[in-house]
Structure formats: structure tokens, C-alpha cells
XYZ file of C-alpha atoms in Angstrom:
357
model
C -167.730 13.490 145.067
C -164.179 12.697 143.335
C -161.916 15.999 143.505
C -159.371 14.457 142.342
C -157.652 15.686 139.005
C -155.945 12.190 138.661
C -160.135 10.562 138.946
C -161.374 13.444 136.451
C -162.233 11.729 134.033
C -164.413 8.813 136.047
C -166.202 11.769 138.400
C -168.349 12.002 135.613
C -169.076 8.577 134.659
C -170.002 7.717 138.093
C -171.597 11.576 138.230
C -173.586 10.640 135.133
C -175.315 7.445 136.314
C -176.161 8.745 139.644
C -177.599 12.239 138.037
C -180.048 9.285 135.786
C -180.734 7.179 138.980
C -182.830 10.042 140.073
C -184.355 11.632 136.753
C -187.769 11.305 137.770
C -186.715 15.147 140.578
C -187.755 18.305 139.328
C -186.495 19.900 137.589
C -185.247 23.738 138.587
C -186.000 26.329 135.944
C -185.609 29.694 135.678
C -188.464 30.315 133.695
C -189.125 34.097 131.908
C -192.566 35.557 132.273
C -193.575 37.045 129.687
C -191.975 34.780 127.080
C -189.028 34.958 124.689
C -187.509 38.198 126.720
C -184.890 38.284 128.987
C -185.375 41.449 132.327
C -188.422 38.723 133.992
C -187.695 35.740 134.920
C -188.866 33.381 138.251
C -188.111 30.327 139.728
C -190.270 27.042 139.170
C -189.724 23.255 139.230
C -190.517 20.936 136.255
C -191.220 17.215 137.137
C -190.359 15.799 133.841
C -191.865 13.862 131.943
C -191.701 9.898 132.061
C -194.442 8.848 128.810
C -195.474 9.789 125.760
C -198.268 8.819 123.013
C -196.401 7.425 120.436
C -193.232 8.358 118.722
C -192.600 11.729 118.521
C -190.188 12.733 115.946
C -187.800 15.330 117.016
C -185.084 17.465 114.372
C -182.984 19.136 116.565
C -180.219 20.627 114.870
C -176.054 22.755 116.233
C -174.411 24.637 114.966
C -170.971 22.868 115.260
C -170.065 20.157 117.394
C -166.507 21.200 117.653
C -165.613 21.001 121.442
C -168.413 19.267 124.607
C -170.203 22.030 125.710
C -172.816 20.683 122.297
C -171.484 17.363 123.342
C -172.907 17.539 126.480
C -176.051 18.866 125.685
C -176.393 16.497 123.140
C -176.301 13.810 125.662
C -179.076 14.958 127.440
C -180.823 15.474 125.519
C -180.728 10.970 123.913
C -181.318 10.289 127.869
C -184.449 12.450 127.508
C -185.570 10.718 123.889
C -184.312 7.455 125.131
C -186.174 7.430 128.036
C -189.519 8.928 126.747
C -188.420 6.626 123.659
C -189.603 9.361 121.216
C -187.112 9.298 118.321
C -184.498 12.107 117.743
C -182.760 13.169 114.505
C -179.924 15.158 115.286
C -178.227 17.090 112.526
C -174.332 19.570 113.003
C -173.854 22.462 110.894
C -170.204 22.920 111.124
C -169.416 26.538 112.548
C -171.741 29.399 113.006
C -171.014 30.342 109.994
C -172.670 28.091 107.543
C -176.474 29.297 107.092
C -176.801 27.519 103.579
C -175.880 24.598 106.048
C -178.223 24.520 108.345
C -181.090 26.296 105.700
C -180.745 22.470 103.738
C -180.796 21.078 106.838
C -183.941 22.607 107.788
C -185.575 21.130 104.783
C -183.857 17.079 105.527
C -185.310 17.212 108.465
C -189.268 18.641 106.832
C -188.315 16.208 104.544
C -187.928 13.398 107.663
C -191.197 13.966 108.703
C -190.411 15.450 112.423
C -192.894 16.702 114.733
C -190.795 19.873 116.157
C -187.463 21.060 115.232
C -185.829 22.020 118.007
C -183.029 24.448 116.454
C -179.901 25.536 117.415
C -178.926 28.410 115.349
C -176.128 29.443 113.785
C -175.964 33.123 112.242
C -178.760 34.946 110.224
C -178.137 37.969 111.104
C -178.289 39.349 107.024
C -180.625 36.581 106.374
C -183.864 36.449 108.691
C -186.258 36.950 106.000
C -184.814 32.869 104.261
C -185.391 32.147 107.830
C -187.851 32.449 108.471
C -189.801 31.268 104.685
C -188.092 27.964 105.864
C -189.392 26.764 108.833
C -192.862 27.761 107.306
C -195.237 24.953 108.463
C -192.726 24.271 111.384
C -193.328 23.159 115.084
C -189.730 25.474 116.127
C -188.673 25.302 119.776
C -185.541 27.830 119.983
C -182.681 25.902 121.276
C -179.313 27.749 123.234
C -178.704 30.333 120.734
C -181.875 33.108 119.952
C -183.660 32.337 116.703
C -184.725 34.820 114.651
C -188.477 33.822 113.659
C -191.059 34.626 115.323
C -193.485 32.540 116.766
C -191.482 30.160 119.197
C -193.528 27.614 120.229
C -191.389 27.728 122.891
C -187.206 28.470 123.421
C -184.503 26.730 126.446
C -182.092 29.372 126.111
C -180.171 30.853 128.784
C -178.946 34.664 128.547
C -175.602 34.976 127.380
C -175.558 38.612 127.366
C -175.296 37.110 131.181
C -173.096 34.714 131.256
C -170.711 37.977 129.741
C -172.448 40.055 132.793
C -170.862 36.888 135.259
C -167.897 36.657 134.208
C -167.748 40.748 134.302
C -168.411 40.292 137.482
C -166.344 38.247 138.468
C -162.872 40.878 137.945
C -164.649 43.608 138.884
C -164.856 42.032 141.818
C -161.399 41.133 142.259
C -160.491 44.859 140.895
C -162.678 48.008 141.586
C -162.638 50.654 140.918
C -159.427 52.403 142.433
C -157.055 49.869 143.357
C -154.937 48.514 140.379
C -156.030 48.502 136.598
C -155.750 45.219 135.192
C -155.027 44.661 131.169
C -157.286 41.794 130.008
C -157.001 40.262 126.756
C -161.206 39.411 125.753
C -162.368 36.814 122.671
C -165.584 37.205 121.853
C -164.346 34.086 119.533
C -168.524 33.192 117.150
C -170.425 36.095 120.156
C -169.273 37.570 116.950
C -171.258 35.288 114.122
C -174.351 33.950 115.832
C -177.043 35.644 116.386
C -177.366 34.992 120.954
C -178.358 37.959 122.991
C -173.898 39.496 122.655
C -172.152 38.113 125.428
C -169.678 40.611 124.568
C -172.638 43.638 126.057
C -172.425 41.880 129.265
C -168.852 41.865 129.601
C -167.943 44.922 128.226
C -170.896 46.674 130.718
C -170.302 44.939 133.769
C -166.567 46.020 133.294
C -166.872 49.545 133.588
C -167.063 49.439 137.708
C -163.504 46.870 137.730
C -160.058 48.784 137.418
C -159.149 47.881 133.733
C -156.544 49.751 131.745
C -156.603 48.761 129.600
C -158.276 46.380 127.478
C -157.386 44.136 123.971
C -160.105 42.255 122.402
C -159.119 39.915 119.464
C -161.997 38.835 117.200
C -162.432 35.091 115.658
C -163.946 34.193 112.536
C -165.557 30.872 114.672
C -165.788 29.213 117.637
C -162.508 27.439 116.804
C -159.772 25.635 119.102
C -157.155 26.763 116.077
C -158.394 30.331 115.654
C -158.470 30.725 119.058
C -154.784 29.652 119.121
C -153.094 31.156 116.897
C -154.926 34.820 118.640
C -153.636 34.281 121.611
C -149.915 33.431 120.708
C -150.978 36.457 118.985
C -151.991 38.329 122.184
C -149.303 37.481 124.857
C -146.897 38.065 121.840
C -148.117 41.727 121.106
C -149.186 41.473 124.928
C -146.318 40.340 127.538
C -147.954 41.961 129.712
C -151.801 40.516 129.591
C -153.053 39.960 133.543
C -156.391 38.427 132.452
C -157.376 36.101 129.262
C -160.861 35.894 128.873
C -163.986 34.005 126.046
C -165.123 30.568 125.198
C -164.152 27.350 126.244
C -162.091 27.276 123.338
C -159.683 29.902 124.093
C -159.753 28.895 127.305
C -158.415 25.281 126.737
C -156.253 26.519 124.389
C -153.893 28.798 127.429
C -154.398 25.869 129.073
C -151.148 24.312 126.801
C -149.876 27.960 125.655
C -149.350 29.817 129.091
C -147.546 26.915 130.785
C -144.667 28.101 128.145
C -144.185 31.529 130.156
C -142.549 32.181 133.237
C -145.127 31.404 136.041
C -144.329 34.982 137.254
C -146.310 35.488 133.405
C -148.988 33.359 132.953
C -152.138 35.819 132.687
C -155.480 34.029 134.425
C -157.907 32.331 132.402
C -161.730 32.990 132.609
C -164.147 31.585 130.414
C -167.430 31.986 129.881
C -169.025 28.862 129.577
C -168.203 25.670 130.211
C -167.280 22.335 129.100
C -164.516 19.598 130.153
C -161.460 20.750 129.431
C -162.675 24.047 131.622
C -163.254 20.690 134.233
C -159.827 19.611 134.319
C -158.718 23.111 134.267
C -160.727 24.253 137.126
C -159.430 20.874 139.204
C -156.300 21.657 138.482
C -156.330 25.240 139.148
C -155.205 26.461 135.092
C -158.437 28.158 134.412
C -159.896 30.530 137.338
C -163.035 30.951 136.993
C -166.332 29.774 134.711
C -169.421 29.392 133.971
C -172.135 26.824 133.411
C -175.689 26.726 132.471
C -175.785 23.344 132.927
C -175.699 21.703 128.981
C -177.373 18.157 130.121
C -179.913 20.047 131.776
C -180.935 21.645 129.142
C -180.415 18.740 126.158
C -182.841 17.237 128.617
C -185.278 20.394 128.815
C -185.602 20.971 124.840
C -187.355 17.055 124.603
C -189.236 17.847 127.669
C -189.740 20.997 126.650
C -190.800 19.330 122.870
C -193.463 16.683 123.685
C -195.367 18.206 126.435
C -196.284 20.686 123.290
C -197.122 17.841 121.037
C -198.553 15.408 124.028
C -201.210 19.105 123.830
C -199.674 19.311 127.779
C -199.003 22.539 129.984
C -195.389 23.520 129.095
C -193.782 26.744 130.005
C -192.859 28.671 126.300
C -189.468 29.962 128.074
C -187.175 28.445 130.173
C -183.580 27.899 131.333
C -181.592 25.909 134.164
C -179.514 28.848 135.940
C -175.595 29.524 136.022
C -173.746 28.694 138.379
C -170.538 29.882 138.692
C -167.727 28.167 139.493
C -164.058 28.184 140.982
C -160.163 27.356 140.303
C -159.127 24.452 143.448
C -161.548 20.670 143.820
C -163.410 22.727 146.896
C -165.303 25.553 145.076
C -166.034 23.462 142.217
C -169.501 22.579 142.466
C -171.783 18.744 140.942
C -171.211 18.771 137.404
C -173.857 16.117 136.834
C -175.768 18.646 134.997
C -173.070 20.123 132.473
C -171.058 17.367 131.612
C -171.530 14.247 129.439
C -169.446 10.686 130.793
C -166.893 11.304 130.003
C -166.620 8.931 127.225
C -169.247 9.446 125.547
C -169.785 10.560 121.617
C -171.984 12.262 119.556
C -175.506 10.202 118.808
C -177.373 11.218 115.820
C -179.851 9.098 115.764
C -182.315 7.378 118.178
C -184.349 5.094 117.379
C -187.512 3.807 119.789
C -187.630 0.740 120.894
C -189.949 -1.363 119.399
C -192.034 -3.751 122.177
């Protein structure tokens, strides 16, 4: 394992090679029983499929590819599709507010003849009936975000409420009730657009046991780096005494640039509720204090494996997710990232064709 910041890109490449070499090993996952709730789960192991009977057509819809979170999911999906010999079509909606675009993409998947739809949902808060009508007759599997239709055939998703709770508990452990209060700037980002369990609820609930003197909330219209940077600039100008900036990876990546212009004693600590390559580099260099990963490469692999099992008529776990991992600043505290990050030079792949005999 490499930990030198200067070797971060090479570390990711070597980790990818090691990962592919060990791909036949069992995956450790959390499975929820009964499925499609968040409260009750247990750990189990799944041995990935190695072959399928035909080149099934899987159509995967992403809310966006604006950061490397979904890029890493794409890498996992592509790797597993190529391994199994299934056909994969990937479509990107361009943002959580793009419901019209994703509805049109569902039609595109249907016209393409998809055997299964892997739906990384945008926000359908006011359009659930329309979504349900649009997917009628399709085999639908949830991917990462809550999909507001019933029934789903399966789901691969981590509780975003739990991700938020995780970072709140981390801060509460550093600043328990009765200690000097801290000032936190919270950037919910796209959590207000998406239909996933709100990361904000888990975060705020965990902060009840912390000593917080003030909580500044800066809402954004979408999960966009430019929006996050503008919100952060406003927050730092209006509140120069902020102790923590907390939000998603785009906020964390923007903060790495913005806070370096401040005097060292005025730089707030950076915490991210999800993980990207930029956040990884920030952790290695001690610039990001803490982040949570839900192992995105493995998420992508599991989604292809789950849908393929269903299409093959094999038993499968209906509601699963990789376990969350906490990553903290400093090379010695950063765990293996091979199940979380795509290789440094990987670009999104939108079409995977089975190899011809």
C-alpha cells in the first residue's frame, strides 16, 4: 500500500490491478431483512458471478457524473459487465433536478430493449406517479439513491441518513456536550433534491450530543462544484469564525482551494459525507479531516451482479450495500481504497459490448 501524497495516482492504479486480480473473492456486504427499509441489517458474504447464460442488456441511469463518486461506480459496473459478458448502456441525467431528462432516458432504455433498468434516481419528489407509469413493465433495480416506486426487484444502496449520522458522531466525539462549543457551516448540497433518506437528518440527529454554538446552513440548488464554491465563499465572508465546513465531496474539494487563502489559525476543518479522489488526496495531505466512503467501486459491481443473478433465475440478496468506512486525515489512518476509487486515468464508459466468440 502506498501512502505518499505524491504517489497517490499510482497507488490508485496499483490498487485497481490488485482489485481485479482478486475479483473472484467473496464480497462482504450488509443485507437488509426485510428488504427496502433501513433499520435492520446483518453482514453476509456474496461470491460474485463469473459467467452468465446470455449477453443480458443492462441499462444504468446516473443522476450525474459531475464528480468522481459516480465515476467510481461506473468503473465497478463496467468491470463487472465485462467480466460477465453482459451488455451495459449508461446514461447521465446531468443533475438531480433533471427529472425530465431521466424520464426520457427511461424511454431510451425501453426502446433499446433493456432486460433490466439500474436506476440511480434524480429527484422525483412531485412526480412519483409519472415515474411509476414510465417504468411500468420494466425490471427496475435501485442504485445508490432511493427510487420512489414499488415494487423494486432489488436495490444496492447505503443509507445516506447513516452517512450523515456517521460524520455527526465524529464531530460529537471531538466536541461532546459540555465542552467549548464549535461553529459549523453545513452544506447539504443535492440532498435536498434527491429522494434518498436525507443525509441532513442523520447529521443533525447525531449533533444533538455535540457542543455546537452555532450551525450555519448554506443550501445549494444542485451538486455542482461552482455552486458549492460560491456558497462557501459567502459563508467564510459572513462567518470568519467557522470551525468546521461540512458537506459532500464537491464542497470538500472546493474548500481545499478556498481555505488555503486564509490565515492558518482561521482555516476551518473540512469533513465530507462521501468520498472522491480529490477528498482522498486531501486526507493524505492532512487537509481533509474526515470522510466516509460507501465503497463505490463495489457498489457498481454489486448492482451488475444483482441484476444478472435475477435475470439468470438465481437466488440473490434483494437489498444490499457495502459497509461504510471512516477515513481520517494522515496517511497512516487512511484505509485501502481499492473498493472505493476508480483508477486515476479512468474515464467514464457509456457502452460495454460483450466480446464476440
